[in-house]
XYZ file of C-alpha atoms in Angstrom:
684
model
C 8.251 -30.436 -59.159
C 10.283 -27.267 -58.585
C 13.263 -27.646 -56.318
C 11.982 -25.025 -53.848
C 8.787 -27.005 -53.343
C 10.495 -30.085 -51.944
C 9.984 -30.386 -48.188
C 12.824 -31.995 -46.233
C 12.340 -34.374 -43.232
C 13.168 -31.555 -40.754
C 10.256 -29.428 -42.025
C 12.439 -27.057 -44.030
C 12.196 -26.659 -47.793
C 15.057 -27.192 -50.213
C 15.485 -23.444 -50.649
C 16.099 -22.966 -46.876
C 12.621 -21.691 -46.070
C 10.272 -23.242 -43.513
C 6.690 -22.852 -42.364
C 5.961 -20.552 -39.429
C 2.560 -21.181 -37.849
C 0.655 -18.268 -36.380
C -2.796 -17.730 -34.917
C -4.592 -14.412 -35.455
C -6.587 -14.103 -32.235
C -9.007 -11.424 -33.521
C -10.110 -13.674 -36.386
C -9.536 -17.001 -34.582
C -7.679 -18.074 -37.679
C -4.491 -20.106 -38.178
C -2.061 -18.898 -40.838
C 1.208 -20.416 -42.117
C 3.971 -18.376 -43.763
C 7.049 -19.556 -45.637
C 9.969 -17.766 -43.979
C 13.712 -17.960 -43.430
C 15.565 -17.386 -40.185
C 16.970 -14.147 -41.583
C 13.614 -12.372 -41.887
C 12.996 -9.805 -39.149
C 9.874 -9.672 -36.961
C 8.545 -6.560 -38.695
C 8.760 -8.346 -42.042
C 6.863 -11.360 -40.661
C 4.009 -9.130 -39.464
C 3.907 -7.306 -42.806
C 3.698 -10.594 -44.733
C 1.005 -11.851 -42.370
C -1.198 -8.756 -42.771
C -0.801 -8.894 -46.549
C -1.829 -12.557 -46.586
C -4.865 -11.900 -44.366
C -6.102 -9.159 -46.702
C -8.507 -7.840 -44.044
C -9.108 -4.101 -43.801
C -8.379 -3.368 -40.143
C -6.079 -1.227 -38.004
C -3.347 -3.695 -37.020
C -1.060 -1.085 -35.397
C -1.680 -2.330 -31.841
C -0.942 -5.965 -32.726
C 2.289 -7.783 -31.938
C 3.605 -11.342 -31.940
C 3.502 -13.429 -28.763
C 5.556 -16.626 -28.422
C 3.426 -18.932 -26.287
C 6.026 -21.552 -25.420
C 8.629 -19.035 -24.237
C 6.055 -16.624 -22.753
C 7.625 -13.619 -24.413
C 6.577 -10.729 -26.643
C 8.524 -10.280 -29.879
C 8.618 -6.495 -29.642
C 12.059 -5.899 -31.154
C 10.804 -5.781 -34.725
C 14.315 -5.356 -36.150
C 15.452 -8.676 -34.653
C 15.450 -11.700 -36.957
C 13.759 -15.012 -36.243
C 17.225 -16.557 -35.813
C 18.177 -13.964 -33.188
C 15.020 -14.756 -31.207
C 15.728 -18.490 -31.653
C 12.415 -19.136 -33.418
C 12.275 -22.328 -35.479
C 9.634 -24.365 -37.300
C 8.222 -25.866 -34.067
C 7.288 -22.422 -32.687
C 3.658 -21.293 -32.546
C 3.098 -17.542 -32.446
C 0.001 -15.495 -31.662
C -0.735 -12.278 -33.558
C -2.719 -10.466 -30.906
C -3.535 -6.938 -29.645
C -1.191 -5.562 -26.996
C -4.007 -3.638 -25.286
C -6.566 -5.927 -23.674
C -9.391 -5.545 -21.184
C -8.806 -5.932 -17.458
C -11.310 -5.734 -14.634
C -9.565 -3.742 -11.941
C -10.819 -3.730 -8.375
C -9.870 -0.340 -6.937
C -9.027 0.236 -3.254
C -12.684 1.239 -2.722
C -13.597 -2.361 -3.740
C -15.403 -1.177 -6.883
C -14.597 -2.714 -10.261
C -13.747 -0.815 -13.420
C -13.039 -2.139 -16.898
C -9.774 -0.753 -18.217
C -7.839 -1.365 -21.418
C -4.240 -2.075 -20.438
C -1.108 -2.754 -22.446
C -0.373 -6.431 -21.761
C 3.093 -6.106 -23.330
C 4.301 -3.287 -21.036
C 6.106 -4.066 -17.820
C 3.655 -4.002 -14.905
C 5.340 -0.894 -13.443
C 4.650 1.030 -16.681
C 1.135 -0.424 -17.047
C 0.208 0.665 -13.494
C 1.665 4.095 -14.203
C -0.626 4.482 -17.236
C -3.629 3.230 -15.240
C -2.963 5.792 -12.506
C -2.756 8.612 -15.027
C -6.112 7.533 -16.418
C -7.527 7.662 -12.871
C -5.751 10.981 -12.071
C -3.691 9.411 -9.278
C -0.273 10.972 -8.739
C 2.794 8.968 -7.686
C 1.875 5.654 -9.326
C 5.119 4.142 -8.013
C 3.323 3.557 -4.695
C 0.739 1.247 -6.285
C 0.752 -2.103 -8.008
C -1.571 -4.967 -8.868
C -2.042 -8.356 -7.262
C -4.203 -11.395 -7.774
C -7.277 -11.836 -5.639
C -6.657 -14.038 -2.592
C -8.642 -17.255 -2.507
C -10.863 -17.738 0.500
C -10.351 -21.406 1.518
C -13.884 -21.481 2.956
C -15.439 -20.588 -0.410
C -15.619 -23.486 -2.808
C -18.272 -22.183 -5.158
C -17.270 -19.675 -7.801
C -20.838 -18.399 -7.999
C -20.513 -16.718 -4.611
C -17.404 -14.843 -5.719
C -19.034 -13.811 -8.980
C -22.096 -12.541 -7.118
C -19.835 -10.582 -4.772
C -18.013 -8.944 -7.678
C -21.283 -8.098 -9.408
C -22.614 -6.469 -6.255
C -19.572 -4.198 -6.156
C -19.550 -3.267 -9.840
C -18.969 0.410 -10.552
C -20.805 1.771 -13.549
C -18.571 3.785 -15.805
C -17.103 4.150 -19.273
C -14.463 1.839 -20.659
C -11.158 3.504 -19.766
C -8.189 3.369 -22.120
C -4.822 4.772 -21.003
C -3.548 6.956 -23.798
C -0.081 7.600 -25.075
C 2.034 10.557 -26.053
C 3.255 13.671 -24.294
C 0.618 13.785 -21.554
C 1.850 10.423 -20.292
C 5.575 11.149 -20.429
C 6.026 12.577 -16.943
C 4.503 10.336 -14.267
C 4.084 11.697 -10.765
C 5.822 15.032 -11.186
C 5.889 17.521 -8.357
C 5.235 20.981 -9.696
C 4.963 24.145 -7.652
C 3.018 25.750 -10.488
C 0.161 23.253 -10.336
C -3.184 24.985 -9.914
C -5.635 23.351 -7.503
C -9.256 22.930 -8.522
C -12.190 22.090 -6.288
C -15.247 19.999 -6.973
C -18.286 22.213 -6.629
C -20.495 19.294 -5.596
C -18.663 17.967 -2.561
C -16.152 20.668 -1.684
C -13.191 18.324 -2.185
C -10.137 19.523 -4.089
C -9.705 17.605 -7.333
C -6.677 16.970 -9.503
C -6.399 19.603 -12.236
C -7.468 17.335 -15.081
C -7.232 19.987 -17.775
C -3.604 20.761 -16.938
C -2.474 17.232 -16.210
C -4.633 14.905 -18.243
C -6.185 17.117 -20.903
C -7.667 14.407 -23.121
C -8.000 11.622 -20.575
C -11.288 9.697 -20.965
C -12.053 10.505 -17.358
C -11.959 14.208 -18.176
C -14.717 13.646 -20.699
C -16.601 11.409 -18.278
C -16.785 11.999 -14.560
C -13.394 11.938 -12.816
C -14.865 12.966 -9.462
C -16.551 9.568 -9.019
C -13.214 8.178 -7.795
C -12.848 11.045 -5.301
C -16.210 10.396 -3.647
C -16.501 7.876 -0.840
C -19.356 5.452 -1.309
C -20.798 4.097 1.966
C -21.238 0.370 2.524
C -24.920 -0.191 1.892
C -25.408 -3.569 3.555
C -23.710 -5.614 6.302
C -23.978 -8.614 3.950
C -21.273 -7.094 1.717
C -18.874 -7.007 4.661
C -19.700 -10.583 5.647
C -19.005 -11.887 2.128
C -15.564 -10.313 1.917
C -12.461 -12.416 2.593
C -11.040 -11.758 6.057
C -7.570 -13.092 6.961
C -7.825 -15.049 10.200
C -4.143 -15.059 11.157
C -0.742 -13.603 10.327
C -0.161 -16.577 8.040
C -3.303 -15.656 6.088
C -1.980 -12.100 5.759
C 1.332 -13.476 4.494
C -0.490 -15.602 1.898
C -2.243 -12.520 0.474
C 1.184 -11.139 -0.437
C 1.867 -14.122 -2.679
C -0.377 -12.409 -5.215
C 1.786 -9.359 -6.036
C 2.783 -9.339 -9.701
C 6.380 -8.886 -10.810
C 6.772 -5.203 -11.731
C 9.564 -5.877 -14.226
C 7.604 -8.349 -16.362
C 4.483 -7.879 -18.471
C 0.977 -9.053 -17.565
C 0.992 -11.644 -20.370
C 4.300 -13.100 -19.151
C 2.644 -13.706 -15.773
C -0.358 -15.587 -17.210
C -2.827 -12.741 -16.717
C -5.797 -13.368 -19.016
C -8.036 -10.868 -20.754
C -10.953 -9.780 -18.519
C -9.251 -11.207 -15.449
C -9.860 -9.434 -12.123
C -6.755 -7.862 -10.554
C -6.619 -5.736 -7.410
C -5.115 -2.244 -7.685
C -3.674 -1.368 -4.289
C -1.187 0.931 -2.573
C 1.679 -1.547 -2.320
C 4.336 0.604 -0.661
C 3.154 2.357 2.500
C 5.270 5.451 1.985
C 2.960 8.193 0.736
C 4.950 11.025 -0.809
C 3.664 14.590 -1.059
C 0.077 13.677 -0.194
C -1.564 17.021 -0.862
C -5.343 17.514 -0.702
C -5.089 20.336 -3.265
C -4.071 17.971 -6.049
C -4.816 14.502 -4.677
C -8.567 14.290 -4.047
C -8.776 10.933 -5.851
C -5.560 9.611 -4.311
C -6.661 10.676 -0.814
C -10.074 9.037 -1.249
C -8.632 5.766 -2.529
C -6.108 5.741 0.317
C -8.934 6.359 2.769
C -10.904 3.508 1.201
C -7.945 1.105 1.426
C -7.471 2.060 5.080
C -11.210 1.691 5.788
C -11.407 -1.806 4.324
C -8.171 -2.874 6.038
C -9.758 -2.004 9.387
C -13.215 -3.427 8.662
C -11.781 -6.704 7.326
C -9.393 -6.931 10.290
C -6.280 -6.903 8.123
C -4.786 -4.598 10.748
C -5.381 -4.755 14.513
C -6.798 -1.882 16.539
C -8.259 -1.440 20.030
C -11.974 -1.010 20.707
C -11.523 2.718 21.380
C -9.664 3.109 18.108
C -12.354 1.131 16.283
C -15.044 3.520 17.586
C -12.935 6.488 16.495
C -12.538 5.007 12.994
C -16.276 4.272 12.900
C -17.077 7.872 13.909
C -14.806 9.258 11.182
C -16.314 6.860 8.658
C -19.843 7.872 9.686
C -18.887 11.557 9.396
C -17.346 11.053 5.937
C -20.383 9.084 4.744
C -22.719 11.813 5.979
C -20.780 14.651 4.334
C -20.396 12.702 1.081
C -24.167 12.091 0.842
C -25.001 15.687 1.814
C -22.632 17.164 -0.748
C -23.900 14.872 -3.512
C -27.554 15.541 -2.726
C -27.441 19.248 -1.964
C -24.551 20.400 -4.192
C -22.999 22.306 -1.304
C -21.043 25.387 -2.304
C -18.184 25.809 0.114
C -16.842 29.316 0.443
C -13.269 30.250 -0.300
C -12.872 31.035 3.392
C -13.663 27.444 4.357
C -11.253 26.120 1.746
C -8.567 28.482 3.026
C -9.123 27.222 6.564
C -8.721 23.623 5.422
C -5.576 24.586 3.520
C -4.157 26.292 6.594
C -4.950 23.309 8.798
C -3.424 20.831 6.366
C -0.550 22.767 4.825
C 1.882 21.470 7.443
C 0.255 18.048 7.732
C 2.344 15.848 5.463
C 1.122 12.277 5.658
C 4.451 10.523 5.454
C 5.877 8.044 7.862
C 8.972 10.198 8.315
C 6.935 13.279 9.177
C 7.164 16.423 7.087
C 9.046 19.654 7.372
C 6.760 22.403 8.590
C 6.830 26.136 8.502
C 7.179 26.275 12.286
C 10.146 28.139 13.678
C 12.942 25.704 14.425
C 14.322 27.666 17.342
C 17.949 27.481 18.346
C 19.411 24.885 16.011
C 22.643 24.704 18.009
C 20.918 23.038 20.968
C 19.181 19.669 20.977
C 15.959 19.549 23.033
C 15.839 17.134 25.962
C 13.133 15.464 28.036
C 13.414 14.895 31.771
C 10.585 13.576 33.938
C 9.492 10.814 36.283
C 8.530 7.798 34.161
C 7.597 4.282 35.269
C 9.864 1.629 33.730
C 9.372 -2.123 33.528
C 11.645 -4.835 32.142
C 9.618 -8.053 31.844
C 11.114 -11.394 32.754
C 9.674 -14.860 32.459
C 7.065 -15.883 35.067
C 6.810 -12.368 36.524
C 3.924 -9.927 36.674
C 4.314 -6.432 35.311
C 5.715 -4.364 38.163
C 6.587 -0.832 37.090
C 9.274 1.042 39.006
C 9.452 4.824 38.917
C 12.672 6.423 37.708
C 13.814 9.935 36.902
C 14.405 9.549 33.169
C 16.249 11.853 30.813
C 16.012 11.634 27.039
C 19.080 13.112 25.313
C 19.875 12.613 21.646
C 18.695 9.012 21.073
C 19.464 7.704 24.580
C 17.219 7.269 27.613
C 18.977 7.299 31.019
C 17.150 6.135 34.167
C 18.089 7.379 37.647
C 16.636 6.335 40.999
C 15.792 9.958 41.810
C 16.059 13.457 40.355
C 18.870 14.305 42.754
C 21.057 11.506 41.376
C 20.687 12.669 37.758
C 24.291 13.969 37.685
C 25.686 10.562 38.617
C 25.773 7.157 36.927
C 22.366 6.009 35.626
C 20.811 2.795 36.921
C 19.801 1.902 33.327
C 20.672 3.351 29.959
C 19.069 2.563 26.583
C 20.187 3.527 23.092
C 17.016 3.494 20.980
C 18.525 3.480 17.496
C 16.869 0.689 15.480
C 14.369 -0.206 18.210
C 10.728 -1.201 17.659
C 8.276 1.284 19.211
C 4.734 0.055 19.911
C 1.957 2.028 21.683
C -0.246 0.410 24.326
C -2.909 2.999 25.115
C -6.333 2.853 26.745
C -7.885 6.319 27.026
C -10.752 5.353 29.327
C -8.366 3.595 31.738
C -5.820 6.427 31.446
C -3.138 3.932 30.413
C -0.313 5.378 28.333
C 2.346 2.735 27.757
C 5.224 2.585 25.275
C 6.677 -0.823 24.428
C 10.301 -0.749 23.275
C 12.110 -3.673 21.669
C 15.783 -2.675 21.654
C 18.174 -4.617 19.387
C 21.023 -6.500 21.042
C 23.472 -9.074 19.697
C 21.196 -12.072 20.277
C 17.809 -10.516 19.566
C 15.712 -7.795 21.233
C 15.461 -6.484 24.801
C 11.912 -5.608 25.853
C 11.371 -2.447 27.938
C 8.056 -0.807 28.853
C 7.622 2.895 29.691
C 4.464 4.162 31.413
C 3.530 7.847 31.232
C 1.054 9.649 33.505
C -0.544 12.127 31.092
C -1.397 12.386 27.421
C 1.096 15.212 26.829
C 3.923 13.346 28.528
C 3.071 10.260 26.484
C 2.967 12.253 23.230
C 6.358 13.850 23.913
C 8.068 10.592 24.869
C 6.415 8.551 22.117
C 7.423 11.114 19.467
C 10.997 11.150 20.831
C 11.144 7.324 20.814
C 9.885 7.112 17.232
C 12.478 9.605 16.027
C 15.259 7.947 18.035
C 14.413 4.574 16.492
C 15.264 6.175 13.126
C 18.472 7.670 14.502
C 16.980 11.185 14.754
C 16.895 13.531 17.741
C 14.214 15.904 19.003
C 16.010 18.680 17.104
C 14.501 17.220 13.933
C 11.851 19.516 12.456
C 9.252 16.744 12.516
C 9.304 16.314 16.322
C 6.701 18.980 17.184
C 4.456 17.816 14.349
C 4.702 14.227 15.592
C 3.737 15.334 19.133
C 0.709 17.215 17.793
C -0.334 14.281 15.616
C -0.218 11.904 18.596
C -2.222 14.322 20.765
C -4.766 14.727 17.955
C -5.016 10.949 17.609
C -5.657 10.594 21.365
C -8.191 13.427 21.381
C -10.294 11.722 18.718
C -10.604 8.646 20.957
C -12.031 10.584 23.926
C -15.562 9.907 24.995
C -17.529 13.144 25.269
C -18.540 13.692 28.928
C -21.354 16.042 27.879
C -23.231 14.309 25.060
C -25.933 16.976 24.969
C -25.922 17.352 21.176
C -25.690 13.671 20.329
C -28.142 12.779 17.584
C -31.025 10.471 18.475
C -30.239 6.749 18.285
C -33.063 6.395 15.792
C -30.754 7.807 13.119
C -29.914 5.381 10.327
C -26.336 4.825 11.431
C -25.895 1.143 10.443
C -23.203 0.185 13.005
C -22.791 -3.218 11.306
C -21.256 -1.346 8.340
C -18.932 0.808 10.452
C -17.174 -1.660 12.781
C -15.487 -4.979 12.114
C -17.447 -8.201 12.799
C -15.198 -9.040 15.749
C -16.581 -6.141 17.803
C -20.134 -7.150 17.009
C -19.407 -10.697 18.222
C -18.453 -9.331 21.642
C -22.141 -8.790 22.279
C -23.409 -11.996 20.657
C -25.456 -12.983 23.741
C -27.300 -9.647 23.773
C -30.443 -8.730 21.901
C -29.671 -7.443 18.342
C -31.587 -4.205 18.932
C -29.727 -3.554 22.198
C -26.353 -4.174 20.538
C -27.237 -1.876 17.655
C -28.239 0.948 20.012
C -25.194 0.394 22.241
C -22.670 0.575 19.398
C -24.577 3.396 17.676
C -24.443 5.381 20.914
C -20.693 4.864 21.254
C -20.088 5.859 17.623
C -22.214 9.015 17.976
C -20.407 9.869 21.204
C -17.029 9.527 19.472
C -18.432 11.519 16.545
C -18.567 14.655 18.696
C -14.761 14.819 18.546
C -14.730 14.934 14.750
C -18.069 16.566 13.931
C -16.523 19.931 12.979
C -14.099 18.479 10.441
C -14.530 19.099 6.725
C -14.790 16.141 4.372
C -11.197 16.216 3.120
C -9.815 16.826 6.619
C -11.753 13.835 7.988
C -10.295 11.591 5.264
C -6.792 12.875 5.983
C -7.287 12.283 9.722
C -8.519 8.756 9.020
C -5.374 8.037 6.983
C -3.205 9.592 9.683
C -4.877 7.488 12.407
C -4.397 4.369 10.254
C -0.690 5.217 9.992
C -0.505 5.527 13.781
C -1.552 1.894 14.354
C 1.319 -0.365 15.511
C 0.918 -2.829 12.628
C 0.653 -0.197 9.897
C 2.867 -0.664 6.854
C 4.207 -4.124 7.764
C 4.047 -6.566 4.837
C 4.376 -10.158 6.037
C 6.044 -13.126 4.337
C 6.572 -16.672 5.577
C 10.303 -17.468 5.685
C 12.854 -19.876 7.108
C 15.920 -18.119 8.489
C 19.395 -19.557 8.151
C 20.075 -21.563 11.287
C 16.373 -21.612 12.226
C 14.395 -24.835 12.569
C 10.859 -23.596 11.965
C 9.005 -21.216 9.681
C 8.913 -17.630 10.906
C 7.711 -14.335 9.486
C 9.742 -11.628 7.807
C 8.077 -8.216 7.991
C 9.082 -5.491 5.537
C 8.302 -1.806 6.142
C 9.414 1.442 4.533
C 12.659 1.542 6.533
C 13.404 -1.859 8.102
C 13.206 -5.648 8.081
C 11.669 -7.431 11.075
C 12.059 -11.060 12.089
C 8.769 -12.042 13.722
C 7.238 -14.941 15.607
C 4.741 -16.597 13.236
C 2.265 -17.291 16.040
C 2.213 -14.033 17.994
C 3.678 -11.521 15.548
C 6.159 -10.325 18.184
C 9.364 -8.803 16.803
C 12.433 -10.964 17.442
C 15.034 -8.818 15.669
C 15.005 -5.633 13.569
C 17.386 -4.457 10.858
C 17.284 -0.907 9.449
C 17.745 -0.225 5.743
C 19.995 2.707 6.691
C 22.463 0.168 8.108
C 22.311 -2.083 5.034
C 25.272 -2.417 2.664
C 23.724 -4.647 0.012
C 21.251 -7.455 -0.563
C 21.495 -10.386 -2.941
C 19.400 -13.329 -4.060
C 20.621 -16.827 -4.841
C 18.007 -17.570 -7.502
C 18.800 -21.301 -7.580
C 17.977 -21.978 -3.936
C 15.716 -18.895 -3.603
C 17.693 -17.466 -0.673
C 17.765 -13.734 0.146
C 20.970 -12.489 1.830
C 21.270 -9.010 3.353
C 24.604 -7.574 4.511
C 24.885 -4.810 7.110
C 27.597 -2.348 8.071
C 28.149 -3.435 11.675
C 25.960 -6.543 12.137
C 26.115 -10.164 10.969
C 24.465 -10.776 7.597
C 20.865 -11.971 7.401
C 19.832 -14.907 5.196
C 16.429 -16.502 4.717
C 14.516 -18.667 2.244
C 10.987 -17.584 1.335
C 8.207 -20.119 1.873
C 5.062 -20.185 -0.288
C 6.106 -17.065 -2.212
C 8.684 -16.315 -4.880
C 11.705 -14.586 -3.334
C 11.447 -12.085 -6.210
C 8.417 -10.552 -4.448
C 10.427 -9.987 -1.238
C 13.391 -8.689 -3.234
C 11.111 -6.188 -4.978
C 9.664 -4.893 -1.703
C 13.145 -4.170 -0.331
C 14.337 -2.513 -3.546
C 11.040 -0.658 -3.977
C 11.201 0.979 -0.556
C 14.827 1.978 -1.136
C 13.808 3.475 -4.488
C 10.974 5.453 -2.846
C 13.371 6.841 -0.236
C 15.268 8.655 -3.034
C 12.295 10.848 -3.968
C 12.542 14.582 -3.309
C 10.094 17.452 -3.756
C 12.507 19.553 -5.764
C 12.964 16.939 -8.483
C 11.380 18.281 -11.645
C 11.885 15.195 -13.718
C 9.991 11.992 -14.328
C 10.574 8.893 -12.254
C 13.736 7.007 -13.105
C 12.115 3.761 -14.244
C 15.449 2.150 -15.058
C 16.674 2.814 -11.513
C 13.513 1.158 -10.179
C 14.177 -1.924 -12.325
C 17.831 -2.041 -11.237
C 16.803 -2.024 -7.576
C 13.902 -4.458 -7.902
C 14.509 -6.791 -10.853
C 17.653 -8.606 -9.742
C 19.616 -10.878 -11.996
C 17.494 -13.903 -12.801
């Protein structure tokens, strides 16, 4: 027997070679190769293909190390450098595999995705395939499990009912995918001739995207809910803890799908993860606007976010209006005139749907003086075991400080109360029909938050003071260019909730309005003791009455207004996680938004303490004990341990929002992916 054929007890041969076992997934075939530790990965794949002797394009295939859950993508590395020995089992498998993605509109699409790319890059490619700009705002998560559903058949039936017919989509590669989410002033808007909505310029941006060959506008068209049964089958979080559990499902953006045990043909949810929508422009973002509208719509219908009954009717009216226009435009192929498009452009050019508010073309006035507010406002500071008794004060709002005087005549003296609103929590408490316009302020102090309520007499006074409070909470004054826009947005939001006193043109109740598909189940349960027909007519009447306030809006404007109203809700943009704070004895909630961290009561959701990112020096993670520590410039550090979720998810939310805050319209370069990974990956 030749010397090199003798196998030693450790599995190696006398000539230093050993057997490497591999499985070719396409052929379901096991193959063994004699190798040495000095052979590089590229050489292993070449030997394997030669041994298979199968005519096939193997260019998309790579080696996957099952035990270590890692791709062997550095083809110039040797087996020794990777630490691969004779006990390793490798898979030779395609990098691109099928995924079933559930889009924000709850429809499913089959997409071929690179399972070896980091999730951030994979989502970026998916968004380019769907013509969605700014993919950094989205990510994928696993579907939450409804504890009440034990049978998989129900879930499968639900998915099948929501299937979206369409071609198999494959994100491409090359130059058209090298610049994700660019802002370009030379972009040319195009409009869909069927529904009047502006569409992304697919020929300029995504010339050979499969969607360009197919029908890209399908993702820009809202599809009405056809049956109340669909809504009833969907998972609805019952508490804040349920909402926190949903966020366990976010995938790690710095690791690949395969590394996170995502299987081929698995269902993942594509969602807007970060609620900071940059440069949302109806000229170029018809698909993005529609998917945002759909995510907002489902969040309200599934009660993921709280709203009042008046607000619910306003959302239902907007939804009804959007459904009607979408069906009309699809059926009748409406041809909107350039004049109408110009009017929409004019109405929306200064409407930038960002939480900070956008810079407008309005004249700024005298920039050397800071505007002030001064008026009689009712103020209440709640104490335990007391009823709400408001006391009227003459209040002045200068810079970011509210001063309260007993009367107007005493305004030159020492104020009875004074409040600095930097870092405070601002929550509206409004009831249009009762003419109640309250502002709840939670002002940070050393040991927590002081609660103060302001009551305004009129809508305009409320809008002015609410806008000033929101800016002051961010450390901005009324001199900021976004103040007037914020006032107008609040007034517009209130106007849409008005009930029309002269419902002379309300459509007959016999119209097929389907109120069960337009409002959340909770509002239907309010009338559970009434006759079904009576309830249907009652809610239909209220929706049609509210519809009069939005009936003149175009399709794209109605979607933008819906998104704007969603952003105006108190709970908007707060992502909840269960956590135990250092020194605390029970589990609480940590809420993360685009600009702050909030410590919250797990039962009520009330804010206990708020910390602004602008005041943050650094944040670290102790990966051994899974503790997140945040240090601030002039406050004690914050430390907490995440419960029921990997602290990496929380770490990524903080870093992700900080990364998004660095975006600017004048940047003509692609997103800095490495900076994103530095801010979100941590050192594990």
